[in-house]
């Protein structure tokens, strides 16, 4: 194997009873093999640090299940190491963890993390911040929250009541928490009429951590962080202040992308959706819907421009038509296999593009006025759409300048306006291609579907 791809093997014993350890300073639960590492010298130094911590009553690492300090033991003949409880009295579930389910293991780890320095500091910051906000009352650290169901209870890190009506549970997230535990907590507080708010010590939206994602994406892409700085801000503003981090959708290179944003916010600025157990500052879900609409508009514009270019070209390439036809079909718009099909929109589109361009398109006429006369004589069902296009593109003056005999203005216009007023069937608009016309010419879409009338 190439040396560049060689990954040193951990010096940890495989299948050790203590497979993970709790870092008491940060509150992180780390795999034993990661902490022990692959460097023998550093492993020996770690042994000393662990023992010194135990001796000074400030353990570096503990068992995450029972929070008993651990030391590093060596299998000298094999050059391997494993963590062992400083006090082995048989009570730790690590000895029999095979009989524990995911829920029990996670609950033990979660309780263990609560003993870390970082976790204690976080709870203190949250509680002190809440006590500076007059909207919150009954602030408690690790109270017992009894549920209505028998033997149903939780012990949130911090609990407070907002504006006298809404109990809020603040849970600190420092390390791995199983999805089941997150879901069960959400369901408990929802059932009990409360609100769950997860709080982080640090959060990086670009860092892929499943537990972090389980909370972040189920909270409308908003995460909240507390620190000594937010505590100072809470004291100064007399309200609970949090650092909110979120991702915001934007359109880049005709595609959706997410950018990270952050802002220090007050709790009163947040949107609360208790039924969905969501608390957020930025409505990422709503913004995403707007971006998706914007992307759809961009895609539509591209297709629309491609169709315009095709129809205005001197030759209608059948391969290009087939591609356009397929894309229109994806939007629920059906057109014939051939662009010039006699039962298709060929003559209607020639009429509308002529009105749009101010010159004959697809017709063997010299001027736009000739197209107008021809449509009146042969395609009366196209008059409504043509009139809308002429008005949308300010072609009235052009038509008048070309109508030298006034036959169009004084005779034919009056005739079709009168026919519309009477509801004459001969002048009734052809609705077969309204969907296509509305897509290609959005400037007339709103009026196209209405009944013809003088405008």
Coordinates of C-alpha atoms in Angstrom, one line a residue:
X1 CA 0.0 0.0 0.0
X2 CA 1.2 3.5 -0.8
X3 CA 2.6 5.3 2.2
X4 CA 0.4 8.3 1.3
X5 CA -2.7 6.3 1.9
X6 CA -1.5 4.5 5.1
X7 CA -3.7 5.1 8.1
X8 CA -2.0 4.0 11.4
X9 CA -4.1 1.6 13.4
X10 CA -5.4 2.6 16.8
X11 CA -3.6 1.2 19.9
X12 CA -7.0 0.6 21.5
X13 CA -8.1 -2.9 22.4
X14 CA -10.9 -4.2 20.2
X15 CA -14.3 -4.7 21.8
X16 CA -13.3 -3.1 25.1
X17 CA -16.0 -2.7 27.8
X18 CA -15.6 1.1 27.8
X19 CA -16.0 1.8 24.1
X20 CA -16.4 5.6 24.6
X21 CA -15.3 8.2 27.1
X22 CA -16.8 11.5 28.3
X23 CA -14.4 14.5 28.1
X24 CA -15.3 16.3 31.3
X25 CA -14.2 19.7 30.1
X26 CA -16.1 19.9 26.8
X27 CA -18.9 17.4 27.5
X28 CA -18.1 15.5 24.3
X29 CA -18.5 11.7 24.2
X30 CA -15.6 10.4 22.1
X31 CA -14.7 6.9 20.8
X32 CA -12.1 5.2 23.0
X33 CA -10.0 4.3 19.9
X34 CA -9.9 7.9 18.9
X35 CA -8.8 9.2 22.3
X36 CA -6.1 6.4 22.7
X37 CA -4.9 7.0 19.1
X38 CA -2.0 5.3 17.3
X39 CA 1.0 7.0 18.9
X40 CA 2.5 4.9 21.8
X41 CA 4.4 7.8 23.4
X42 CA 1.2 9.9 23.5
X43 CA -0.8 7.0 24.9
X44 CA 1.7 6.7 27.8
X45 CA 1.5 10.5 28.4
X46 CA -2.3 10.2 28.4
X47 CA -2.0 7.5 31.1
X48 CA -0.2 9.9 33.3
X49 CA -2.6 12.8 32.7
X50 CA -5.6 10.6 33.5
X51 CA -4.0 9.5 36.8
X52 CA -3.1 13.0 37.8
X53 CA -6.6 14.2 37.1
X54 CA -8.0 11.4 39.3
X55 CA -5.6 12.2 42.1
X56 CA -6.5 15.9 42.1
X57 CA -10.2 15.1 42.0
X58 CA -10.5 16.7 38.5
X59 CA -10.8 13.7 36.1
X60 CA -10.0 14.3 32.5
X61 CA -12.3 11.5 31.2
X62 CA -15.1 9.5 32.7
X63 CA -17.3 6.7 31.6
X64 CA -20.3 8.2 29.8
X65 CA -22.6 5.7 31.3
X66 CA -21.8 5.9 35.0
X67 CA -19.6 9.1 35.2
X68 CA -16.9 7.2 37.1
X69 CA -13.4 8.4 36.2
X70 CA -11.4 6.2 33.9
X71 CA -7.7 5.4 33.7
X72 CA -5.8 3.9 30.8
X73 CA -4.6 0.3 31.3
X74 CA -1.9 -1.4 29.1
X75 CA -1.7 -4.9 27.7
X76 CA 2.0 -4.7 27.7
X77 CA 2.7 -7.9 25.8
X78 CA 0.4 -6.7 23.0
X79 CA 1.1 -3.0 23.1
X80 CA -2.6 -2.3 23.4
X81 CA -4.6 0.0 25.7
X82 CA -8.1 0.2 27.1
X83 CA -10.0 2.3 29.5
X84 CA -10.9 0.9 32.9
X85 CA -13.1 2.4 35.7
X86 CA -11.1 3.8 38.5
X87 CA -13.7 2.2 40.8
X88 CA -14.8 -1.2 39.6
X89 CA -17.8 -2.2 41.7
X90 CA -19.8 -3.9 39.0
X91 CA -22.6 -1.3 38.9
X92 CA -21.7 0.3 35.5
X93 CA -23.9 -0.9 32.6
X94 CA -20.7 -1.0 30.5
X95 CA -20.1 -4.4 32.0
X96 CA -23.4 -5.7 30.7
X97 CA -24.3 -3.2 28.0
X98 CA -25.2 -5.9 25.6
X99 CA -28.5 -6.2 27.5
X100 CA -29.2 -2.5 27.2
X101 CA -31.2 -1.1 24.3
X102 CA -30.5 2.1 22.4
X103 CA -32.8 4.2 24.6
X104 CA -31.2 3.1 27.9
X105 CA -27.7 3.6 26.6
X106 CA -28.5 7.1 25.3
X107 CA -30.3 8.1 28.5
X108 CA -27.2 7.0 30.6
X109 CA -24.9 8.9 28.3
X110 CA -27.0 12.0 28.3
X111 CA -27.1 12.0 32.1
X112 CA -23.3 11.5 32.1
X113 CA -22.7 14.5 29.8
X114 CA -24.7 16.6 32.3
X115 CA -21.9 16.2 34.8
X116 CA -19.3 17.8 32.5
X117 CA -18.0 21.2 33.2
X118 CA -19.2 22.5 29.8
X119 CA -22.7 21.3 30.5
X120 CA -22.8 22.8 33.9
X121 CA -21.6 26.2 32.5
X122 CA -24.2 26.1 29.8
X123 CA -27.1 25.5 32.2
X124 CA -25.8 28.4 34.4
X125 CA -25.7 30.7 31.4
X126 CA -29.2 29.8 30.2
X127 CA -30.7 30.1 33.7
X128 CA -29.0 33.5 34.4
X129 CA -30.1 34.8 31.0
X130 CA -33.7 33.8 31.7
X131 CA -33.7 35.5 35.1
X132 CA -32.8 38.8 33.3
X133 CA -35.9 38.5 31.1
X134 CA -39.2 39.6 32.8
X135 CA -41.2 37.6 30.3
X136 CA -39.8 34.4 31.9
X137 CA -40.7 33.1 35.3
X138 CA -40.3 29.9 37.4
X139 CA -36.7 29.4 36.1
X140 CA -35.3 26.0 37.4
X141 CA -32.3 24.0 36.6
X142 CA -32.9 20.2 36.1
X143 CA -36.4 20.2 37.6
X144 CA -38.5 17.1 37.4
X145 CA -41.2 17.6 34.8
X146 CA -44.0 15.1 35.4
X147 CA -46.2 14.1 32.5
X148 CA -49.9 13.3 32.6
X149 CA -49.2 9.7 31.7
X150 CA -48.2 7.3 34.4
X151 CA -44.4 7.2 35.0
X152 CA -44.0 9.8 32.3
X153 CA -41.4 12.4 33.3
X154 CA -38.4 14.4 32.0
X155 CA -35.6 16.4 33.6
X156 CA -34.8 19.2 31.2
X157 CA -31.6 21.1 31.7
X158 CA -33.4 24.3 32.3
X159 CA -37.2 25.0 32.6
X160 CA -39.0 28.3 32.6
X161 CA -42.5 29.7 31.8
X162 CA -42.8 32.3 29.1
X163 CA -45.4 35.1 29.6
X164 CA -47.1 33.0 32.3
X165 CA -48.6 30.5 29.8
X166 CA -45.9 28.5 27.9
X167 CA -43.5 26.2 29.7
X168 CA -40.2 26.0 27.8
X169 CA -37.7 23.3 28.2
X170 CA -34.1 24.2 27.3
X171 CA -31.9 21.2 26.5
X172 CA -28.2 21.5 26.0
X173 CA -26.7 19.6 23.1
X174 CA -23.0 18.9 23.5
X175 CA -22.5 15.4 22.1
X176 CA -24.2 12.5 20.4
X177 CA -27.8 12.0 21.2
X178 CA -29.8 9.3 19.5
X179 CA -32.5 10.4 17.1
X180 CA -35.0 8.3 19.1
X181 CA -34.2 10.4 22.3
X182 CA -34.6 13.7 20.3
X183 CA -38.0 12.5 18.9
X184 CA -39.2 11.3 22.3
X185 CA -38.4 14.6 24.0
X186 CA -40.2 16.5 21.3
X187 CA -43.3 14.3 21.7
X188 CA -43.2 14.6 25.5
X189 CA -43.1 18.4 25.5
X190 CA -45.7 18.6 22.8
X191 CA -48.0 16.3 24.7
X192 CA -47.5 18.3 27.9
X193 CA -48.3 21.6 26.3
X194 CA -44.7 22.8 26.4
X195 CA -42.0 23.8 24.0
X196 CA -38.5 22.3 23.5
X197 CA -35.6 24.5 22.6
X198 CA -32.2 22.8 21.9
X199 CA -29.2 25.0 22.7
X200 CA -25.6 24.5 21.5
X201 CA -22.3 25.6 22.8
X202 CA -21.0 26.0 19.3
X203 CA -22.6 25.3 15.9
X204 CA -21.2 25.0 12.4
X205 CA -23.8 24.4 9.7
X206 CA -21.1 23.2 7.3
X207 CA -19.9 20.5 9.7
X208 CA -21.7 17.2 9.0
X209 CA -22.8 15.8 12.3
X210 CA -25.9 13.7 12.2
X211 CA -27.2 14.6 15.7
X212 CA -26.7 18.3 14.9
X213 CA -28.5 17.8 11.6
X214 CA -31.4 16.0 13.3
X215 CA -32.0 19.1 15.4
X216 CA -31.1 21.8 12.8
X217 CA -33.2 20.5 9.9
X218 CA -36.2 19.8 12.0
X219 CA -36.1 23.4 13.4
X220 CA -36.5 25.2 10.1
X221 CA -32.7 25.3 9.6
X222 CA -32.2 27.4 12.8
X223 CA -29.8 26.7 15.6
X224 CA -29.2 28.6 18.9
X225 CA -26.0 29.1 20.8
X226 CA -25.4 30.6 24.2
X227 CA -22.2 31.8 25.7
X228 CA -20.8 34.3 28.2
X229 CA -21.3 37.0 25.5
X230 CA -25.0 36.2 25.1
X231 CA -25.4 36.3 28.9
X232 CA -23.9 39.8 29.0
X233 CA -26.2 40.8 26.2
X234 CA -29.2 39.3 28.1
X235 CA -28.2 41.4 31.2
X236 CA -27.8 44.5 29.1
X237 CA -31.1 44.1 27.2
X238 CA -33.2 42.6 30.0
X239 CA -34.3 39.8 27.7
X240 CA -33.1 36.4 26.8
X241 CA -30.5 36.8 24.0
X242 CA -29.3 34.0 21.8
X243 CA -26.9 33.7 18.9
X244 CA -29.0 32.3 16.0
X245 CA -27.3 30.6 13.2
X246 CA -29.2 29.6 10.1
X247 CA -28.8 28.8 6.4
X248 CA -30.5 31.0 3.8
X249 CA -31.4 29.8 0.3
X250 CA -30.1 31.9 -2.7
X251 CA -30.0 31.3 -6.4
X252 CA -26.5 30.9 -7.8
X253 CA -25.7 29.8 -11.4
X254 CA -29.4 29.0 -12.0
X255 CA -29.4 26.6 -9.0
X256 CA -30.3 26.8 -5.3
X257 CA -27.5 27.2 -2.8
X258 CA -27.4 27.7 0.9
X259 CA -25.4 30.4 2.7
X260 CA -24.7 30.6 6.4
X261 CA -26.0 33.5 8.3
X262 CA -26.0 34.5 12.0
X263 CA -27.4 37.2 14.3
X264 CA -27.8 37.8 18.0
X265 CA -31.5 37.9 18.6
X266 CA -33.9 38.2 21.5
X267 CA -36.4 35.5 22.3
X268 CA -39.3 37.8 21.6
X269 CA -38.1 38.1 18.0
X270 CA -38.5 34.4 17.4
X271 CA -41.4 32.6 15.7
X272 CA -42.9 29.8 17.9
X273 CA -44.7 26.9 16.3
X274 CA -45.5 24.8 19.3
X275 CA -47.5 22.2 17.4
X276 CA -44.4 21.5 15.3
X277 CA -42.0 22.0 18.2
X278 CA -40.1 24.6 16.2
X279 CA -38.6 27.9 17.3
X280 CA -36.8 30.0 14.7
X281 CA -35.7 33.5 13.7
X282 CA -35.4 33.0 9.9
X283 CA -38.1 31.2 8.0
X284 CA -35.9 29.1 5.8
X285 CA -38.9 27.0 4.7
X286 CA -40.7 30.1 3.4
X287 CA -37.6 31.4 1.8
X288 CA -36.9 28.1 0.1
X289 CA -40.4 28.2 -1.4
X290 CA -39.7 31.6 -2.8
X291 CA -36.4 30.5 -4.2
X292 CA -38.0 27.5 -5.8
X293 CA -40.5 29.8 -7.4
X294 CA -37.7 32.0 -8.7
X295 CA -35.8 28.9 -10.1
X296 CA -39.0 27.8 -11.8
X297 CA -39.3 31.3 -13.3
X298 CA -35.7 31.1 -14.6
X299 CA -36.3 27.7 -16.1
X300 CA -39.5 28.9 -17.7
X301 CA -37.7 32.0 -19.0
X302 CA -35.0 29.8 -20.6
X303 CA -37.6 27.6 -22.2
X304 CA -39.6 30.6 -23.3
X305 CA -36.6 32.2 -24.9
X306 CA -35.6 29.0 -26.6
X307 CA -39.1 28.7 -28.1
X308 CA -39.0 32.4 -29.2
X309 CA -35.7 31.8 -31.0
X310 CA -37.0 28.7 -32.7
X311 CA -40.2 30.3 -34.0
X312 CA -38.4 33.5 -35.2
X313 CA -35.7 31.5 -37.0
X314 CA -35.9 31.2 -40.8
X315 CA -36.1 27.4 -40.6
X316 CA -37.9 25.2 -38.0
X317 CA -35.4 22.4 -37.2
X318 CA -37.5 19.3 -36.3
X319 CA -34.9 18.1 -33.8
X320 CA -35.1 21.4 -31.9
X321 CA -38.9 21.2 -32.0
X322 CA -38.8 17.7 -30.6
X323 CA -36.7 19.0 -27.7
X324 CA -39.0 21.9 -27.1
X325 CA -42.0 19.7 -27.3
X326 CA -40.6 17.4 -24.6
X327 CA -39.8 20.3 -22.2
X328 CA -43.3 21.7 -22.7
X329 CA -44.8 18.3 -22.1
X330 CA -43.0 18.2 -18.7
X331 CA -44.9 21.4 -17.9
X332 CA -48.2 19.8 -18.9
X333 CA -48.4 21.6 -22.2
X334 CA -49.0 19.5 -25.3
X335 CA -48.1 20.5 -28.8
X336 CA -48.2 18.5 -32.1
X337 CA -45.3 16.3 -33.3
X338 CA -44.7 18.9 -36.1
X339 CA -44.5 22.6 -35.6
X340 CA -46.4 23.2 -38.8
X341 CA -49.2 20.6 -38.2
X342 CA -52.4 21.9 -39.7
X343 CA -54.4 21.2 -36.5
X344 CA -51.7 22.8 -34.3
X345 CA -51.1 26.3 -33.2
X346 CA -49.0 27.3 -36.2
X347 CA -51.2 30.1 -37.6
X348 CA -52.1 31.3 -34.1
X349 CA -48.4 31.6 -33.1
X350 CA -47.6 33.3 -36.4
X351 CA -50.3 35.9 -35.6
X352 CA -49.1 36.5 -32.0
X353 CA -45.4 36.7 -32.9
X354 CA -46.3 39.1 -35.7
X355 CA -48.1 41.3 -33.1
X356 CA -45.1 41.0 -30.8
X357 CA -42.5 41.8 -33.3
X358 CA -44.4 44.5 -35.2
X359 CA -43.8 42.7 -38.5
X360 CA -45.2 39.7 -40.3
X361 CA -43.8 36.4 -38.9
X362 CA -44.5 33.2 -40.8
X363 CA -46.9 35.1 -43.2
X364 CA -46.1 36.2 -46.7
X365 CA -47.4 39.7 -46.1
X366 CA -45.6 43.0 -46.4
X367 CA -46.9 44.7 -43.3
X368 CA -48.5 44.0 -39.9
X369 CA -51.7 45.6 -41.1
X370 CA -51.9 42.9 -43.8
X371 CA -51.6 40.2 -41.1
X372 CA -54.4 41.8 -39.1
X373 CA -56.8 41.8 -42.2
X374 CA -55.9 38.2 -43.0
X375 CA -56.6 37.1 -39.4
X376 CA -60.0 38.9 -39.5
X377 CA -60.9 37.2 -42.8
X378 CA -59.6 33.7 -42.1
X379 CA -58.9 33.2 -38.4
X380 CA -61.6 35.1 -36.4
X381 CA -61.0 32.9 -33.3
X382 CA -57.5 34.5 -33.1
X383 CA -58.6 38.1 -32.9
X384 CA -58.9 38.3 -29.1
X385 CA -55.4 37.0 -28.5
X386 CA -54.0 39.2 -31.3
X387 CA -55.7 42.3 -29.9
X388 CA -54.2 41.7 -26.5
X389 CA -50.7 41.2 -28.0
X390 CA -51.0 44.4 -30.0
X391 CA -51.9 46.4 -26.9
X392 CA -49.3 44.7 -24.7
X393 CA -46.5 45.7 -27.2
X394 CA -47.9 49.2 -28.0
X395 CA -48.4 48.4 -31.7
X396 CA -51.5 50.6 -32.0
X397 CA -49.7 53.5 -33.5
X398 CA -48.0 51.2 -36.0
X399 CA -51.3 49.7 -37.1
X400 CA -52.9 53.2 -37.5
X401 CA -50.0 54.4 -39.6
X402 CA -50.3 51.4 -41.9
X403 CA -54.1 51.6 -42.0
X404 CA -54.1 54.2 -44.8
X405 CA -57.7 53.5 -46.0
X406 CA -59.1 53.3 -42.4
X407 CA -60.8 50.1 -43.3
X408 CA -59.3 48.3 -40.3
X409 CA -60.1 50.9 -37.8
X410 CA -63.6 52.0 -39.1
X411 CA -64.9 48.7 -40.3
X412 CA -63.2 45.5 -39.1
X413 CA -62.4 46.6 -35.5
X414 CA -66.0 47.8 -35.0
X415 CA -67.3 44.6 -36.5
X416 CA -65.4 42.2 -34.2
X417 CA -66.1 44.4 -31.1
X418 CA -69.8 44.3 -31.9
X419 CA -69.6 40.5 -32.5
X420 CA -68.0 40.0 -29.1
X421 CA -70.6 42.1 -27.4
X422 CA -73.4 40.0 -29.0
X423 CA -71.6 36.7 -28.2
X424 CA -71.3 35.7 -31.9
X425 CA -70.0 32.1 -32.1
X426 CA -67.9 33.0 -35.2
X427 CA -65.7 35.3 -33.2
X428 CA -65.4 33.2 -30.1
X429 CA -61.8 32.7 -29.1
X430 CA -60.1 29.4 -29.7
X431 CA -59.3 28.1 -26.2
X432 CA -57.4 25.0 -27.3
X433 CA -54.0 26.7 -27.0
X434 CA -54.6 29.0 -24.0
X435 CA -52.1 27.1 -21.9
X436 CA -49.3 27.4 -24.5
X437 CA -50.1 31.0 -25.3
X438 CA -50.2 31.9 -21.6
X439 CA -46.8 30.3 -21.0
X440 CA -45.1 31.8 -24.1
X441 CA -46.7 35.3 -23.6
X442 CA -47.2 35.9 -19.9
X443 CA -47.8 39.5 -20.6
X444 CA -51.3 38.6 -21.8
X445 CA -52.0 35.5 -19.7
X446 CA -54.3 37.2 -17.1
X447 CA -56.6 38.7 -19.7
X448 CA -56.5 35.9 -22.2
X449 CA -58.7 33.6 -20.2
X450 CA -61.4 36.2 -19.8
X451 CA -64.3 36.8 -22.3
X452 CA -63.5 39.2 -25.2
X453 CA -64.4 42.8 -24.5
X454 CA -63.4 46.3 -25.6
X455 CA -60.2 47.4 -23.9

